[in-house]
CSV table of C-alpha atoms in Angstrom, one decimal:
chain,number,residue,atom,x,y,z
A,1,UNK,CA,-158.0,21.9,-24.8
A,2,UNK,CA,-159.6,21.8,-28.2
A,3,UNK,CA,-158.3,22.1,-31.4
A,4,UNK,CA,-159.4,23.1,-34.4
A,5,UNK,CA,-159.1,22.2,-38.0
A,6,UNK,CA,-156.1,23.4,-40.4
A,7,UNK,CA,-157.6,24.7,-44.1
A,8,UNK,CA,-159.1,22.4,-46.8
A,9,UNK,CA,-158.1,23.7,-50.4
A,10,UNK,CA,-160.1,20.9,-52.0
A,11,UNK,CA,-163.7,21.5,-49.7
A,12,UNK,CA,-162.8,25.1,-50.4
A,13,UNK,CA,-163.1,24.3,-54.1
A,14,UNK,CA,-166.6,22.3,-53.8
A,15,UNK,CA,-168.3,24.6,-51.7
A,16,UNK,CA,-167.1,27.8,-53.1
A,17,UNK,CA,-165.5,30.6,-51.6
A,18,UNK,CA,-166.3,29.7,-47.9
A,19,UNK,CA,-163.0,30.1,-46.2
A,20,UNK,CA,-160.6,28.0,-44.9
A,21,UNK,CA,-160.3,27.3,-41.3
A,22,UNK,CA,-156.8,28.2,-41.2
A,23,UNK,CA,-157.6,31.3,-42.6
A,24,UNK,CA,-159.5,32.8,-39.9
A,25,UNK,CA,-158.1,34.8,-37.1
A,26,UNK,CA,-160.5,33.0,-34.6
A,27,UNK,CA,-160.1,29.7,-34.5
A,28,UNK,CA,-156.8,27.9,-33.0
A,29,UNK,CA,-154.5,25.6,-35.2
A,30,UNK,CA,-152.8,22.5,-33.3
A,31,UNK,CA,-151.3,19.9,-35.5
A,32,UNK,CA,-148.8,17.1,-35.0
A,33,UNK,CA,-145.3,18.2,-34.5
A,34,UNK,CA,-146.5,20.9,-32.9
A,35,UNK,CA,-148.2,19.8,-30.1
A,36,UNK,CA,-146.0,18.8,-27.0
A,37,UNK,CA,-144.3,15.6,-28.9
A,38,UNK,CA,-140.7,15.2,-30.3
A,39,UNK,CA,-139.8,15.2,-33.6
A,40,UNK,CA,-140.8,11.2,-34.2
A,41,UNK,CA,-144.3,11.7,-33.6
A,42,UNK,CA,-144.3,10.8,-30.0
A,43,UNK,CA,-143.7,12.3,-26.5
A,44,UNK,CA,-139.5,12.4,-26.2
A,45,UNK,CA,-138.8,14.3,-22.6
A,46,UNK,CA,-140.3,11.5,-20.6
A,47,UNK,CA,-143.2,14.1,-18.8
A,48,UNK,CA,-146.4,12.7,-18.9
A,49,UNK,CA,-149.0,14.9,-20.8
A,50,UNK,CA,-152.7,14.8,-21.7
A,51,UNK,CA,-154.1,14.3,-24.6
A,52,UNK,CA,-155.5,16.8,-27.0
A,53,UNK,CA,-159.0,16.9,-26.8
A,54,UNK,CA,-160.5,17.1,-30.3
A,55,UNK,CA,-163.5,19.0,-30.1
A,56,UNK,CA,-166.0,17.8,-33.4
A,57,UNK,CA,-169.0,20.2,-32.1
A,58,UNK,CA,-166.1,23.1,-33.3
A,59,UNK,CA,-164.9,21.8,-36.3
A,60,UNK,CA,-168.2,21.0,-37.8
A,61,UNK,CA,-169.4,24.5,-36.9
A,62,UNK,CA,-166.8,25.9,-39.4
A,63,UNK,CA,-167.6,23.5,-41.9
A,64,UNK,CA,-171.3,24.5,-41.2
A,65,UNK,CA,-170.0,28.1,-42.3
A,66,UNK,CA,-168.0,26.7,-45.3
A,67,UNK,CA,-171.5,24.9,-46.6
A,68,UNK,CA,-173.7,27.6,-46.1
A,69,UNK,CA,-171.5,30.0,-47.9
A,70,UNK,CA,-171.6,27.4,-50.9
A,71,UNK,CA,-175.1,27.0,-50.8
A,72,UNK,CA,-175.5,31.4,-50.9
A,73,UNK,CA,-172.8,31.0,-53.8
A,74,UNK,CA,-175.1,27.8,-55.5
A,75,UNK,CA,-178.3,29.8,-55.3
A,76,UNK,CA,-176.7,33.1,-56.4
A,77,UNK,CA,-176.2,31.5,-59.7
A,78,UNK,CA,-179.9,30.8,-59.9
A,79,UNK,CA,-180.0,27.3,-58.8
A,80,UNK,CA,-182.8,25.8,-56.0
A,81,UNK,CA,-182.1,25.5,-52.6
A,82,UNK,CA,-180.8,22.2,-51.7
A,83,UNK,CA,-183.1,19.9,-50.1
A,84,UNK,CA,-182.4,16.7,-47.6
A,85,UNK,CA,-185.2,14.4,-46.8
A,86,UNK,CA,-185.4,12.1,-43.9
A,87,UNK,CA,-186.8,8.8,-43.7
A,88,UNK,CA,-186.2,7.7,-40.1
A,89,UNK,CA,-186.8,3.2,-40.0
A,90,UNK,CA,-187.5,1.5,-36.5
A,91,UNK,CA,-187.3,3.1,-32.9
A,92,UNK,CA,-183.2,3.3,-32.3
A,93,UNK,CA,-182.3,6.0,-29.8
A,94,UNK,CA,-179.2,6.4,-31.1
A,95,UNK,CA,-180.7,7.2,-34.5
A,96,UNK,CA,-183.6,9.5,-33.1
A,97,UNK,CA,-180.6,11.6,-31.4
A,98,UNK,CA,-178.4,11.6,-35.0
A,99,UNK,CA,-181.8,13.0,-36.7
A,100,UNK,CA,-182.4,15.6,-34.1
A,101,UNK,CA,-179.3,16.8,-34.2
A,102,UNK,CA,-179.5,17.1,-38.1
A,103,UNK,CA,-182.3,19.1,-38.1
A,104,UNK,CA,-180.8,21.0,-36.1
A,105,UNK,CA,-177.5,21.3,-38.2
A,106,UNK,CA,-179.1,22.1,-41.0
A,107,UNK,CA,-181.2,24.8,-40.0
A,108,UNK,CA,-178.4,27.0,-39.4
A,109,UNK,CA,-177.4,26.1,-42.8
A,110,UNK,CA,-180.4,26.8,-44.7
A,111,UNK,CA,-181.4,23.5,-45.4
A,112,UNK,CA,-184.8,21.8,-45.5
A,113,UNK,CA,-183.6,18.8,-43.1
A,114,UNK,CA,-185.3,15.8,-44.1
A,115,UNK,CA,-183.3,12.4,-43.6
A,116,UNK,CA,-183.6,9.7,-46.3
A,117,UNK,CA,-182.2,6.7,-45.6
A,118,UNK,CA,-184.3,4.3,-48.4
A,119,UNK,CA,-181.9,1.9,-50.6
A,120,UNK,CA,-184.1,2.8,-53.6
A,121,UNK,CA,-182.9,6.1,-53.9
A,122,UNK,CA,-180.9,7.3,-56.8
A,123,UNK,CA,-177.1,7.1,-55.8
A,124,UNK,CA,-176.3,10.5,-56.7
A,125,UNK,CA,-179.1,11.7,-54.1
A,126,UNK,CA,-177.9,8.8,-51.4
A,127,UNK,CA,-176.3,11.9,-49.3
A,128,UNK,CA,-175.7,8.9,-46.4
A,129,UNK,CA,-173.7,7.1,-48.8
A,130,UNK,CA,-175.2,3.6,-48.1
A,131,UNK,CA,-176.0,3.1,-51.5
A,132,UNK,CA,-174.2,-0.3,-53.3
A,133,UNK,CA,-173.3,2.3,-56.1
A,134,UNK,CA,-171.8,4.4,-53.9
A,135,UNK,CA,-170.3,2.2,-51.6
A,136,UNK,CA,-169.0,0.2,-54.9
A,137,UNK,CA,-167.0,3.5,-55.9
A,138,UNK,CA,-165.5,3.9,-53.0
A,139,UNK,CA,-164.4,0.8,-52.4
A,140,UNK,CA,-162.7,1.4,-56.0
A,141,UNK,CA,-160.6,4.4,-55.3
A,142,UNK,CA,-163.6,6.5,-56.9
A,143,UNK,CA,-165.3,9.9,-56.2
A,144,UNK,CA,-168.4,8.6,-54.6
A,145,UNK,CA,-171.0,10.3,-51.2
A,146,UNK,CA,-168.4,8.9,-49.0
A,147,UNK,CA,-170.7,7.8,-45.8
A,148,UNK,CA,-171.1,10.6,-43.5
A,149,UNK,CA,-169.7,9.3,-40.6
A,150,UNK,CA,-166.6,7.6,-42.4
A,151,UNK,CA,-166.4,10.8,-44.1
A,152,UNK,CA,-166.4,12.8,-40.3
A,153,UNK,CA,-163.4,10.7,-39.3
A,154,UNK,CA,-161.7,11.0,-42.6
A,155,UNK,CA,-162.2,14.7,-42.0
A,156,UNK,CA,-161.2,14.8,-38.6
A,157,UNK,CA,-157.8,13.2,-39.5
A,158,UNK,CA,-157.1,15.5,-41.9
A,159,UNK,CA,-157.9,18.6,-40.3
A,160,UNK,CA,-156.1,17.8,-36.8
A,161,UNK,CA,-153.0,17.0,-39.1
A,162,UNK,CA,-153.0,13.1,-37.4
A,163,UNK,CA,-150.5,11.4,-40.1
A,164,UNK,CA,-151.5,8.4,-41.7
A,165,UNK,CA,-149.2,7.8,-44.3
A,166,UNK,CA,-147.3,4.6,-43.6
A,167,UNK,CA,-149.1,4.3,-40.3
A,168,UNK,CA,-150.5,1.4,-38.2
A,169,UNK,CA,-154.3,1.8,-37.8
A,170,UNK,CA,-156.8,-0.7,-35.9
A,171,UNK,CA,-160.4,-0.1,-36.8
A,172,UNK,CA,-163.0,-1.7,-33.8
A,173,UNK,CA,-165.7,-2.0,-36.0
A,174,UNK,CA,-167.1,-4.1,-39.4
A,175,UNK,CA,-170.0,-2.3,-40.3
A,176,UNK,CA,-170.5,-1.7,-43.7
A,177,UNK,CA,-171.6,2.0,-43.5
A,178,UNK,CA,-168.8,2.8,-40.6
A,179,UNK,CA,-166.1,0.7,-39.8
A,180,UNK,CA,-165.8,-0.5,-43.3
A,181,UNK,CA,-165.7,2.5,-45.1
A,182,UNK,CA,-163.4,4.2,-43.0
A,183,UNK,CA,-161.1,0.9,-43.3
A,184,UNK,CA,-161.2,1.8,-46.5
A,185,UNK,CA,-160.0,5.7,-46.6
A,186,UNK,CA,-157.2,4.7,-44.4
A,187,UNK,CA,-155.1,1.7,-46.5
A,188,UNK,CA,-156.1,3.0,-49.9
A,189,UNK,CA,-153.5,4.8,-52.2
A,190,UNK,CA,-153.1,8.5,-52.2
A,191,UNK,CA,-152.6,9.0,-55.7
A,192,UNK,CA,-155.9,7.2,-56.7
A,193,UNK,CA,-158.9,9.3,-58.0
A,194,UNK,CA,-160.2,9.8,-54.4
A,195,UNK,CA,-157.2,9.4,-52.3
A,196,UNK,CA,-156.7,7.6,-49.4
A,197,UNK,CA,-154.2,7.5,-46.5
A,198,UNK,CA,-151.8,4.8,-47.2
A,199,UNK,CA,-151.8,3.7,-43.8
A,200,UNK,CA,-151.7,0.0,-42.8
A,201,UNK,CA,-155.0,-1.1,-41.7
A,202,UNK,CA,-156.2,-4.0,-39.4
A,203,UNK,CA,-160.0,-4.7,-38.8
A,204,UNK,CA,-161.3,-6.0,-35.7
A,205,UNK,CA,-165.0,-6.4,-34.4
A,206,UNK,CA,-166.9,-7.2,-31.1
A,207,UNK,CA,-166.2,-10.4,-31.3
A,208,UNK,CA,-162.2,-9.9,-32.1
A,209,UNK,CA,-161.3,-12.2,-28.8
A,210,UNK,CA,-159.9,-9.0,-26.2
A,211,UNK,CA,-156.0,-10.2,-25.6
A,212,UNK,CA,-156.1,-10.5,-29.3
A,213,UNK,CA,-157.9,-7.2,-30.0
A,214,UNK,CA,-154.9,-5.8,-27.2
A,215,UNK,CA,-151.9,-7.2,-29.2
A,216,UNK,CA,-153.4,-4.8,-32.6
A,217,UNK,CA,-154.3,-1.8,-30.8
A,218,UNK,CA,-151.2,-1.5,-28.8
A,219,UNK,CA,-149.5,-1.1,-32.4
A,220,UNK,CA,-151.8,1.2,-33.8
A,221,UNK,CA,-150.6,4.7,-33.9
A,222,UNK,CA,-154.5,4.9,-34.9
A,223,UNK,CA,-157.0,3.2,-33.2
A,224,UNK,CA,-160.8,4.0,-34.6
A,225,UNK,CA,-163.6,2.6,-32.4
A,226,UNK,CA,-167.2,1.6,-33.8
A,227,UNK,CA,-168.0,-1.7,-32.3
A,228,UNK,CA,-170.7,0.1,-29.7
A,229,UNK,CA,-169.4,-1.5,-26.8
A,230,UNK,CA,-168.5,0.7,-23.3
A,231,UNK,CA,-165.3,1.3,-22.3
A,232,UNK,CA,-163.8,-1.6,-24.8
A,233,UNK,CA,-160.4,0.2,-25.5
A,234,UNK,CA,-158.8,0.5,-21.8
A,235,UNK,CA,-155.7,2.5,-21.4
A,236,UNK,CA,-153.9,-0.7,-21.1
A,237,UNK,CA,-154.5,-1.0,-24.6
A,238,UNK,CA,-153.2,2.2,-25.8
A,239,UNK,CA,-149.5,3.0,-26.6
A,240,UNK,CA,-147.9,6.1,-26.1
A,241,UNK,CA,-149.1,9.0,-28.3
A,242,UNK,CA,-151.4,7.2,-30.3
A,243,UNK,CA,-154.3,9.2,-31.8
A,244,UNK,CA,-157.8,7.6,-30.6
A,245,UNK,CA,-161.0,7.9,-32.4
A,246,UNK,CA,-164.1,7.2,-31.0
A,247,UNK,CA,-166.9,6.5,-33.2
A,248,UNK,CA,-169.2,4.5,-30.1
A,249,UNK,CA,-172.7,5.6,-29.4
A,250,UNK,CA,-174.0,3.8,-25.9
A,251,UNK,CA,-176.5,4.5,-23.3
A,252,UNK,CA,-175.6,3.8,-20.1
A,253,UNK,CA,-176.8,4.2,-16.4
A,254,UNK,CA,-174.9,7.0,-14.4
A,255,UNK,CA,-175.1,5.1,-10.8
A,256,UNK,CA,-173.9,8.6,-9.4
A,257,UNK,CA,-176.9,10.6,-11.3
A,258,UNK,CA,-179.1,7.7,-11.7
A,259,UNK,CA,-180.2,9.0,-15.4
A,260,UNK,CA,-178.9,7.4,-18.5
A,261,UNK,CA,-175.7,9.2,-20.2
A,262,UNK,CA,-174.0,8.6,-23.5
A,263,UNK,CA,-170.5,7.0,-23.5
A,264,UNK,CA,-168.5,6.3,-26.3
A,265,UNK,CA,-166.1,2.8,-26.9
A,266,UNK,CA,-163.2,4.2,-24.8
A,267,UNK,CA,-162.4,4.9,-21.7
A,268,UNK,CA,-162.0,8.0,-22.1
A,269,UNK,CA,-160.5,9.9,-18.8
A,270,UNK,CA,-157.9,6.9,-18.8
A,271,UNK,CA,-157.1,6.9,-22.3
A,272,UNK,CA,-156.4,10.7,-22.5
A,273,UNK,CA,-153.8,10.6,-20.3
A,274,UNK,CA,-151.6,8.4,-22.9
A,275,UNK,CA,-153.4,9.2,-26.5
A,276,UNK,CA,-151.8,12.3,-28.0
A,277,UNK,CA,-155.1,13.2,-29.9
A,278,UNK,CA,-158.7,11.7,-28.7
A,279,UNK,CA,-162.1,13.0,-29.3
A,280,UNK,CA,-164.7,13.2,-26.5
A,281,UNK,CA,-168.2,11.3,-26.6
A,282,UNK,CA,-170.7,14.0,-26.9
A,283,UNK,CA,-168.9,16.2,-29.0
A,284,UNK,CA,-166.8,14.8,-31.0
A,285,UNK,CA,-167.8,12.4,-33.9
A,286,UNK,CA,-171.3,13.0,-33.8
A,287,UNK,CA,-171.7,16.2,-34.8
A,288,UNK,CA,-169.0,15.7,-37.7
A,289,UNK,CA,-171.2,13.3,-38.8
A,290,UNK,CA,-173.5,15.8,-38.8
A,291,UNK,CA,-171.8,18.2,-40.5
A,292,UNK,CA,-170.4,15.5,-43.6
A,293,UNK,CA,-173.9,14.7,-44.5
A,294,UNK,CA,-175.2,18.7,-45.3
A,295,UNK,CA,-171.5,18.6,-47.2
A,296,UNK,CA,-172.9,15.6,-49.4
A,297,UNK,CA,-176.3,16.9,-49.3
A,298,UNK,CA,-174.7,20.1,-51.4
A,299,UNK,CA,-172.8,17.9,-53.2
A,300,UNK,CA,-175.5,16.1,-54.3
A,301,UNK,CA,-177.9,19.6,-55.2
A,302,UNK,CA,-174.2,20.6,-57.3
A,303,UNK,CA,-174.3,17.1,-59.4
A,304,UNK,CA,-170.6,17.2,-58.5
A,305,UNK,CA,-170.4,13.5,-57.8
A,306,UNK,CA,-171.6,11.6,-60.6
């Protein structure tokens, strides 16, 4: 099943008059409360149920739409095409595959897709968001390039409907352009300049000893994974109806193919069958990720982040 994200009032107003994704007849709205759970958030009748598959490769196609309608509208008014340049460092696959899929992102927006990724550029052209400016402002509560894949979660939250407010959340991950960040959106205040999701947030890493990572994560009506390690959240490790996540990018060796696949941190046909929300590795934070980072890159050309 895949669902599809609810309207953004506040992207519609950045990008211009791109619509809403609840505003179209196509796409298929699913959001908590709604979707085969009771009325606390959680599965009441006892049936055991799947969980919804979140498909990212869908909702960052209509937010593809959204910024390529706001960058018509920005050069309408006269203004030069927005540009995104790439500078790709060392020989990770993992990276190679993000650019790739960039370029080709942003081709069917109109952009010239060119990744940089150099700490000495200007923070209000750091479309990744890695800058200490811009990681400074966000960690204040402060419009800022929010990292582009902190920024995919964030958007994926909000757009499925998965409550935060007043919600456990275990993030599996201490990076400081991934797991921190999106630590970071979660337990900050909703009233603040760039509001957050006043949830309750606990961070964990690969080294988080497993019985004690298993005593967080079976709280967590949240669980975020980014510690790029296989199969690290079992099912065992999952409470009912929990919404799951998974931020993991790992090559593996497929003994039935014999050819190297790409897996996220979760096991994911297990954990489906007790998360009510999880999104699928391919398809699912990647090419958000994707997506967030032409958002900031026509941020960035609109000087609307300062």
């Amino acid at each position: 099943m895949t669902v599809l994200a609810r309207g953004s009032s506040l992207l519609r107003g950045l990008l211009g008059r791109g619509p809403a994704l609840g505003e179209s007849a196509a796409p298929r709205v699913v959001s908590p409360g709604t979707a085969r759970r009771g009325s606390a958030g959680f599965r009441s009748s006892g049936v055991r149920y799947e969980a919804v598959v979140i498909s990212g490769t869908e909702i960052a196609k209509q937010i593809q739409k959204e910024i390529h309608q706001g960058v018509e509208s920005w050069i309408a008014l006269g203004h030069r095409r927005p540009h995104l340049s790439i500078i790709l460092v060392g020989d990770n696959p993992a990276s190679h595959t993000y650019v790739r899929n960039k370029i080709k992102a942003a081709s069917a927006v109109d952009h010239v897709d060119e990744r940089t990724i150099c700490n000495g550029i200007s923070p209000e052209k750091d479309v990744d968001g890695f800058h200490i400016i811009n990681i400074g402002r966000l960690c204040l509560d402060q419009h800022s390039l929010i990292p582009a894949t902190a920024g995919a979660v964030w958007e994926i939250i909000k757009r499925t409907g998965i409550e935060t407010f007043g919600k456990n959340v275990v993030v599996a991950g201490r990076s400081k352009n991934v797991g921190m960040p999106i630590a970071m959106l979660l337990h900050t205040d909703g009233e603040h300049e760039r509001p957050g999701g006043d949830a309750t947030v606990t961070i964990a890493h690969r080294y988080t000893p497993r019985e004690q990572l298993k005593i967080h994560t079976q709280l967590a009506d949240i669980i975020i994974v980014a510690a790029g390690i296989p199969k690290l959240i079992t099912s065992d490790m999952v409470k009912e109806g929990a919404a799951v996540i998974d931020v993991g990018i790992n090559y593996v060796h497929d003994p039935v193919t014999g050819k190297t696949k790409l897996v996220g941190d979760v096991d994911f046909e297990a954990v489906k069958e007790k998360a009510s929300f999880i999104t699928p590795v391919p398809g699912g934070v990647g090419p958000m990720t994707v997506a967030m980072l032409l958002k900031n890159t026509l941020l960035a050309a609109k000087k609307i982040i300062h």
